[in-house]
Amino acid sequence: MATEPQRPAATEPQRPAATEPQRPAATEERTSGALYRKVAADLREAITTGAYGEAGRLPAEGALAEQYGVSRGTVRQALAVLRSDGLVTSRRGTRRVVLGGARVQSFSELLSFTHWAYSMGEEPGGILDSLVRRPADAAEREQLRLEPGAEVYVTVRLRTLSGTPVMVERTVYPPRVGEIVAELPPDVVSHTEVLREHGILFTDADHTIDIVAANAEDTRLLGCRRGSPLLRERRRTTDPTGTPVEWSQDRYLPGTVAFSVHNSLATSALSRHAREMD
């Protein structure tokens, strides 16, 4: 007896497993950026309110990552912001150290010590220790573009913030500028303002930052130990024509100031060359 051929049992079509929607890369970058800025802002507030004390150490990266529920990369980005703001510093193999009361001075704009101090809510002071007129040495002639045999005016001043000594300022002026400075009262706070009134403008500057040992004069004026480290800023300033108007060396007590610099790939020579090659 003939029978119906057996048909295979019907089966449900296989459906792909459900997956989480993929978040666009741009969204992830925005989220990461928001996170590190939030962590940086929270740590900045803690530092400025004294939560870690002066010269205290921040928790390790792993501990901060766990505390904020973020990755170590996000923590590193936040710490980089604090470091550029002059709030923390670090050495290889150690945790970040809080700089405490250091005032941050940015090189993104050219400000005199006096203007910078006022912008920080501090009262600037200047006490003239010495002013001499003498022949320029080889380095001074090179920096100020002077002829052999030219003379310079050299001032040494103790600079203060709200009455507290923070820096010894040694400035070498070419004759046309030094002659004006030599006529100023010894307790005048800002040489730059007076010189501006005489038509001498400070418009561009090159800065070099390093560490030097305090000499006998630094010790006498700042009250530090001889040989102790000081933060040194060497600066050559020019007027709108590119003519040097000062060659200065400022030596700061540690922990009193910090310098910040903003860099951009968009303005670098390498990036400009890359765009030209596209």
mmCIF file of C-alpha atoms in Angstrom:
data_model
loop_
_atom_site.group_PDB
_atom_site.id
_atom_site.type_symbol
_atom_site.label_atom_id
_atom_site.label_comp_id
_atom_site.label_asym_id
_atom_site.label_seq_id
_atom_site.Cartn_x
_atom_site.Cartn_y
_atom_site.Cartn_z
ATOM 1 C CA MET A 1 0.000 0.000 0.000
ATOM 2 C CA ALA A 2 1.426 3.327 -1.072
ATOM 3 C CA THR A 3 2.204 5.873 1.582
ATOM 4 C CA GLU A 4 2.653 9.648 1.494
ATOM 5 C CA PRO A 5 6.310 10.676 1.434
ATOM 6 C CA GLN A 6 7.371 12.179 4.773
ATOM 7 C CA ARG A 7 7.948 15.903 4.656
ATOM 8 C CA PRO A 8 10.660 17.356 6.863
ATOM 9 C CA ALA A 9 9.376 19.110 9.946
ATOM 10 C CA ALA A 10 9.064 22.846 9.506
ATOM 11 C CA THR A 11 11.729 24.788 11.315
ATOM 12 C CA GLU A 12 11.829 28.397 12.413
ATOM 13 C CA PRO A 13 14.291 30.503 10.447
ATOM 14 C CA GLN A 14 17.451 31.311 12.405
ATOM 15 C CA ARG A 15 17.511 34.893 13.663
ATOM 16 C CA PRO A 16 20.748 36.696 14.333
ATOM 17 C CA ALA A 17 21.568 37.152 17.995
ATOM 18 C CA ALA A 18 20.698 40.550 19.360
ATOM 19 C CA THR A 19 23.668 42.865 19.696
ATOM 20 C CA GLU A 20 24.227 46.151 21.467
ATOM 21 C CA PRO A 21 23.976 49.121 19.132
ATOM 22 C CA GLN A 22 27.426 50.373 18.193
ATOM 23 C CA ARG A 23 28.184 53.838 19.536
ATOM 24 C CA PRO A 24 29.823 56.121 16.970
ATOM 25 C CA ALA A 25 33.507 56.810 17.618
ATOM 26 C CA ALA A 26 32.849 60.539 17.783
ATOM 27 C CA THR A 27 30.362 59.984 20.615
ATOM 28 C CA GLU A 28 32.930 57.938 22.554
ATOM 29 C CA GLU A 29 35.507 60.689 22.132
ATOM 30 C CA ARG A 30 33.062 63.304 23.379
ATOM 31 C CA THR A 31 32.185 61.157 26.384
ATOM 32 C CA SER A 32 35.854 60.556 27.203
ATOM 33 C CA GLY A 33 36.589 64.263 26.861
ATOM 34 C CA ALA A 34 33.745 65.177 29.187
ATOM 35 C CA LEU A 35 34.946 62.609 31.735
ATOM 36 C CA TYR A 36 38.553 63.760 31.966
ATOM 37 C CA ARG A 37 37.477 67.408 32.210
ATOM 38 C CA LYS A 38 35.080 66.503 35.018
ATOM 39 C CA VAL A 39 37.810 64.591 36.868
ATOM 40 C CA ALA A 40 40.247 67.485 36.362
ATOM 41 C CA ALA A 41 37.694 70.005 37.662
ATOM 42 C CA ASP A 42 36.955 67.890 40.741
ATOM 43 C CA LEU A 43 40.651 67.420 41.543
ATOM 44 C CA ARG A 44 41.348 71.122 40.937
ATOM 45 C CA GLU A 45 38.697 72.076 43.486
ATOM 46 C CA ALA A 46 40.094 69.581 46.003
ATOM 47 C CA ILE A 47 43.632 70.930 45.543
ATOM 48 C CA THR A 48 42.686 74.610 45.785
ATOM 49 C CA THR A 49 40.617 73.999 48.938
ATOM 50 C CA GLY A 50 43.581 72.254 50.579
ATOM 51 C CA ALA A 51 42.208 68.704 50.602
ATOM 52 C CA TYR A 52 45.661 67.257 49.877
ATOM 53 C CA GLY A 53 47.683 69.876 51.768
ATOM 54 C CA GLU A 54 50.706 71.739 50.441
ATOM 55 C CA ALA A 55 53.315 69.487 48.804
ATOM 56 C CA GLY A 56 50.989 66.528 49.455
ATOM 57 C CA ARG A 57 50.657 63.604 47.068
ATOM 58 C CA LEU A 58 47.620 62.719 45.014
ATOM 59 C CA PRO A 59 46.345 59.116 45.114
ATOM 60 C CA ALA A 60 47.841 56.713 42.572
ATOM 61 C CA GLU A 61 46.314 56.571 39.085
ATOM 62 C CA GLY A 62 44.639 53.242 39.803
ATOM 63 C CA ALA A 63 43.024 54.550 42.970
ATOM 64 C CA LEU A 64 41.768 57.669 41.166
ATOM 65 C CA ALA A 65 40.412 55.554 38.307
ATOM 66 C CA GLU A 66 38.467 53.405 40.796
ATOM 67 C CA GLN A 67 37.269 56.458 42.728
ATOM 68 C CA TYR A 68 35.814 58.131 39.634
ATOM 69 C CA GLY A 69 34.829 54.954 37.783
ATOM 70 C CA VAL A 70 36.942 55.793 34.734
ATOM 71 C CA SER A 71 39.923 54.326 32.914
ATOM 72 C CA ARG A 72 43.539 55.104 33.776
ATOM 73 C CA GLY A 73 43.826 56.860 30.418
ATOM 74 C CA THR A 74 41.092 59.286 31.455
ATOM 75 C CA VAL A 75 42.884 59.912 34.765
ATOM 76 C CA ARG A 76 46.157 60.598 32.933
ATOM 77 C CA GLN A 77 44.402 63.138 30.709
ATOM 78 C CA ALA A 78 42.963 64.888 33.776
ATOM 79 C CA LEU A 79 46.363 64.953 35.488
ATOM 80 C CA ALA A 80 47.942 66.405 32.335
ATOM 81 C CA VAL A 81 45.487 69.304 32.555
ATOM 82 C CA LEU A 82 46.391 69.922 36.200
ATOM 83 C CA ARG A 83 50.085 69.746 35.364
ATOM 84 C CA SER A 84 49.714 72.299 32.547
ATOM 85 C CA ASP A 85 47.835 74.569 34.985
ATOM 86 C CA GLY A 86 50.758 74.373 37.396
ATOM 87 C CA LEU A 87 48.757 72.672 40.153
ATOM 88 C CA VAL A 88 50.717 69.414 40.289
ATOM 89 C CA THR A 89 54.101 68.130 39.260
ATOM 90 C CA SER A 90 55.625 64.683 39.012
ATOM 91 C CA ARG A 91 58.843 62.761 38.552
ATOM 92 C CA ARG A 92 59.285 59.337 37.016
ATOM 93 C CA GLY A 93 58.304 56.633 39.505
ATOM 94 C CA THR A 94 56.503 58.947 41.948
ATOM 95 C CA ARG A 95 52.921 60.080 42.438
ATOM 96 C CA ARG A 96 51.863 63.596 41.508
ATOM 97 C CA VAL A 97 52.887 66.210 44.065
ATOM 98 C CA VAL A 98 50.603 69.162 44.767
ATOM 99 C CA LEU A 99 52.330 72.504 44.195
ATOM 100 C CA GLY A 100 50.103 74.131 46.769
ATOM 101 C CA GLY A 101 50.160 77.917 46.685
ATOM 102 C CA ALA A 102 52.077 78.323 43.448
ATOM 103 C CA ARG A 103 50.654 81.098 41.267
ATOM 104 C CA VAL A 104 50.363 80.101 37.620
ATOM 105 C CA GLN A 105 51.798 82.442 35.000
ATOM 106 C CA SER A 106 50.869 81.716 31.395
ATOM 107 C CA PHE A 107 53.161 82.468 28.470
ATOM 108 C CA SER A 108 50.174 82.688 26.113
ATOM 109 C CA GLU A 109 50.312 86.476 26.533
ATOM 110 C CA LEU A 110 53.092 88.896 27.460
ATOM 111 C CA LEU A 111 52.418 90.408 30.874
ATOM 112 C CA SER A 112 54.740 92.321 33.166
ATOM 113 C CA PHE A 113 55.247 90.937 36.679
ATOM 114 C CA THR A 114 53.100 93.806 37.977
ATOM 115 C CA HIS A 115 50.156 93.180 35.637
ATOM 116 C CA TRP A 116 50.345 89.430 36.224
ATOM 117 C CA ALA A 117 50.320 89.919 40.022
ATOM 118 C CA TYR A 118 47.277 92.185 39.853
ATOM 119 C CA SER A 119 45.489 89.634 37.638
ATOM 120 C CA MET A 120 46.040 87.060 40.396
ATOM 121 C CA GLY A 121 44.622 89.352 43.078
ATOM 122 C CA GLU A 122 48.082 89.916 44.583
ATOM 123 C CA GLU A 123 49.774 93.187 45.516
ATOM 124 C CA PRO A 124 53.090 93.453 43.625
ATOM 125 C CA GLY A 125 56.144 95.067 45.141
ATOM 126 C CA GLY A 126 59.602 96.023 43.934
ATOM 127 C CA ILE A 127 62.617 96.943 46.068
ATOM 128 C CA LEU A 128 65.679 98.202 44.181
ATOM 129 C CA ASP A 129 68.853 96.610 45.546
ATOM 130 C CA SER A 130 71.361 98.037 43.058
ATOM 131 C CA LEU A 131 71.650 99.905 39.762
ATOM 132 C CA VAL A 132 74.981 100.170 37.962
ATOM 133 C CA ARG A 133 76.188 101.431 34.605
ATOM 134 C CA ARG A 134 79.071 99.442 33.154
ATOM 135 C CA PRO A 135 80.500 98.049 29.899
ATOM 136 C CA ALA A 136 78.414 95.225 28.442
ATOM 137 C CA ASP A 137 79.962 91.755 28.420
ATOM 138 C CA ALA A 138 79.935 89.522 25.343
ATOM 139 C CA ALA A 139 76.651 87.752 26.199
ATOM 140 C CA GLU A 140 74.873 91.047 26.892
ATOM 141 C CA ARG A 141 76.125 92.576 23.642
ATOM 142 C CA GLU A 142 74.827 89.551 21.754
ATOM 143 C CA GLN A 143 71.401 89.545 23.429
ATOM 144 C CA LEU A 144 70.885 93.306 23.142
ATOM 145 C CA ARG A 145 72.630 93.638 19.755
ATOM 146 C CA LEU A 146 75.127 96.193 20.969
ATOM 147 C CA GLU A 147 78.421 97.277 19.465
ATOM 148 C CA PRO A 148 81.753 96.480 21.179
ATOM 149 C CA GLY A 149 82.460 98.990 23.944
ATOM 150 C CA ALA A 150 78.760 99.775 24.523
ATOM 151 C CA GLU A 151 77.533 100.278 28.069
ATOM 152 C CA VAL A 152 74.463 98.830 29.784
ATOM 153 C CA TYR A 153 72.412 99.579 32.875
ATOM 154 C CA VAL A 154 71.970 96.648 35.252
ATOM 155 C CA THR A 155 69.315 96.566 37.982
ATOM 156 C CA VAL A 156 68.819 94.034 40.763
ATOM 157 C CA ARG A 157 65.423 94.111 42.459
ATOM 158 C CA LEU A 158 63.607 92.008 45.019
ATOM 159 C CA ARG A 159 60.045 91.352 43.839
ATOM 160 C CA THR A 160 57.273 90.556 46.294
ATOM 161 C CA LEU A 161 53.682 89.362 46.177
ATOM 162 C CA SER A 162 51.502 90.820 48.927
ATOM 163 C CA GLY A 163 54.635 91.564 50.943
ATOM 164 C CA THR A 164 56.177 88.099 50.579
ATOM 165 C CA PRO A 165 59.538 87.804 48.742
ATOM 166 C CA VAL A 166 59.210 85.531 45.710
ATOM 167 C CA MET A 167 61.840 86.520 43.152
ATOM 168 C CA VAL A 168 65.110 88.319 42.472
ATOM 169 C CA GLU A 169 64.953 90.209 39.186
ATOM 170 C CA ARG A 170 68.200 91.004 37.375
ATOM 171 C CA THR A 171 67.634 93.109 34.265
ATOM 172 C CA VAL A 172 70.112 94.459 31.737
ATOM 173 C CA TYR A 173 68.951 97.477 29.713
ATOM 174 C CA PRO A 174 70.496 99.053 26.629
ATOM 175 C CA PRO A 175 71.552 102.711 27.119
ATOM 176 C CA ARG A 176 68.419 104.357 25.665
ATOM 177 C CA VAL A 177 66.209 102.359 28.065
ATOM 178 C CA GLY A 178 68.574 102.305 31.049
ATOM 179 C CA GLU A 179 68.867 106.093 31.097
ATOM 180 C CA ILE A 180 65.132 106.317 31.804
ATOM 181 C CA VAL A 181 65.191 103.549 34.431
ATOM 182 C CA ALA A 182 68.101 105.261 36.228
ATOM 183 C CA GLU A 183 65.885 108.315 36.843
ATOM 184 C CA LEU A 184 63.072 106.335 38.496
ATOM 185 C CA PRO A 185 62.455 106.321 42.276
ATOM 186 C CA PRO A 186 63.982 103.200 43.891
ATOM 187 C CA ASP A 187 60.592 101.972 45.154
ATOM 188 C CA VAL A 188 58.691 102.243 41.842
ATOM 189 C CA VAL A 189 56.711 99.048 41.347
ATOM 190 C CA SER A 190 56.661 98.778 37.557
ATOM 191 C CA HIS A 191 59.466 99.808 35.204
ATOM 192 C CA THR A 192 57.424 98.576 32.245
ATOM 193 C CA GLU A 193 54.582 101.042 32.820
ATOM 194 C CA VAL A 194 56.907 104.030 33.057
ATOM 195 C CA LEU A 195 58.843 102.963 29.972
ATOM 196 C CA ARG A 196 55.591 102.618 28.041
ATOM 197 C CA GLU A 197 54.811 106.230 28.884
ATOM 198 C CA HIS A 198 58.143 107.111 27.255
ATOM 199 C CA GLY A 199 57.174 105.249 24.073
ATOM 200 C CA ILE A 200 59.215 102.093 24.797
ATOM 201 C CA LEU A 201 56.930 99.108 24.253
ATOM 202 C CA PHE A 202 57.488 95.495 25.305
ATOM 203 C CA THR A 203 55.759 93.464 22.581
ATOM 204 C CA ASP A 204 57.586 90.140 22.086
ATOM 205 C CA ALA A 205 59.691 87.915 24.324
ATOM 206 C CA ASP A 206 61.714 84.713 24.215
ATOM 207 C CA HIS A 207 61.720 82.696 27.462
ATOM 208 C CA THR A 208 64.107 80.029 28.734
ATOM 209 C CA ILE A 209 63.219 78.169 31.961
ATOM 210 C CA ASP A 210 65.647 76.127 34.053
ATOM 211 C CA ILE A 211 66.869 75.487 37.600
ATOM 212 C CA VAL A 212 69.909 77.174 39.163
ATOM 213 C CA ALA A 213 71.582 77.147 42.584
ATOM 214 C CA ALA A 214 71.066 80.211 44.775
ATOM 215 C CA ASN A 215 74.148 82.412 45.051
ATOM 216 C CA ALA A 216 75.132 84.738 47.893
ATOM 217 C CA GLU A 217 73.013 87.612 46.551
ATOM 218 C CA ASP A 218 69.943 85.377 46.191
ATOM 219 C CA THR A 219 70.454 84.155 49.743
ATOM 220 C CA ARG A 220 70.646 87.681 51.112
ATOM 221 C CA LEU A 221 67.556 88.918 49.318
ATOM 222 C CA LEU A 222 65.289 85.849 49.411
ATOM 223 C CA GLY A 223 66.376 84.359 52.733
ATOM 224 C CA CYS A 224 67.021 80.942 51.193
ATOM 225 C CA ARG A 225 70.063 78.705 51.751
ATOM 226 C CA ARG A 226 73.019 79.169 49.460
ATOM 227 C CA GLY A 227 73.021 76.456 46.821
ATOM 228 C CA SER A 228 69.297 75.723 47.168
ATOM 229 C CA PRO A 229 67.391 75.335 43.850
ATOM 230 C CA LEU A 230 65.646 78.336 42.322
ATOM 231 C CA LEU A 231 63.385 78.447 39.270
ATOM 232 C CA ARG A 232 65.051 80.710 36.699
ATOM 233 C CA GLU A 233 63.378 82.464 33.800
ATOM 234 C CA ARG A 234 65.672 84.134 31.269
ATOM 235 C CA ARG A 235 63.872 86.531 28.991
ATOM 236 C CA ARG A 236 64.796 88.773 26.081
ATOM 237 C CA THR A 237 62.105 91.286 25.178
ATOM 238 C CA THR A 238 61.855 93.320 21.993
ATOM 239 C CA ASP A 239 59.800 96.304 20.815
ATOM 240 C CA PRO A 240 57.512 96.395 17.738
ATOM 241 C CA THR A 241 60.532 96.878 15.452
ATOM 242 C CA GLY A 242 62.281 93.787 16.857
ATOM 243 C CA THR A 243 64.876 95.856 18.743
ATOM 244 C CA PRO A 244 65.832 94.372 22.156
ATOM 245 C CA VAL A 245 64.749 96.496 25.131
ATOM 246 C CA GLU A 246 65.765 94.200 28.005
ATOM 247 C CA TRP A 247 67.672 91.025 28.838
ATOM 248 C CA SER A 248 66.381 89.734 32.166
ATOM 249 C CA GLN A 249 67.004 86.866 34.539
ATOM 250 C CA ASP A 250 64.375 86.223 37.222
ATOM 251 C CA ARG A 251 64.995 83.707 39.998
ATOM 252 C CA TYR A 252 61.935 82.433 41.900
ATOM 253 C CA LEU A 253 61.687 80.607 45.206
ATOM 254 C CA PRO A 254 60.295 77.067 44.720
ATOM 255 C CA GLY A 255 56.533 76.758 45.160
ATOM 256 C CA THR A 256 55.818 80.473 44.655
ATOM 257 C CA VAL A 257 55.023 80.413 40.924
ATOM 258 C CA ALA A 258 54.454 77.952 38.115
ATOM 259 C CA PHE A 259 54.529 78.588 34.381
ATOM 260 C CA SER A 260 52.037 77.237 31.856
ATOM 261 C CA VAL A 261 52.442 77.019 28.085
ATOM 262 C CA HIS A 262 49.772 76.248 25.477
ATOM 263 C CA ASN A 263 50.907 74.484 22.320
ATOM 264 C CA SER A 264 48.886 73.658 19.206
ATOM 265 C CA LEU A 265 49.668 71.207 16.435
ATOM 266 C CA ALA A 266 47.692 73.459 14.116
ATOM 267 C CA THR A 267 50.337 76.170 14.364
ATOM 268 C CA SER A 268 53.463 74.033 14.260
ATOM 269 C CA ALA A 269 55.851 74.052 11.331
ATOM 270 C CA LEU A 270 55.397 70.292 10.809
ATOM 271 C CA SER A 271 51.620 70.520 10.551
ATOM 272 C CA ARG A 272 51.820 73.460 8.162
ATOM 273 C CA HIS A 273 54.219 71.484 5.974
ATOM 274 C CA ALA A 274 51.861 68.469 6.063
ATOM 275 C CA ARG A 275 48.942 70.601 4.921
ATOM 276 C CA GLU A 276 51.015 72.059 2.099
ATOM 277 C CA MET A 277 51.866 68.525 0.930
ATOM 278 C CA ASP A 278 48.180 67.435 0.827
#
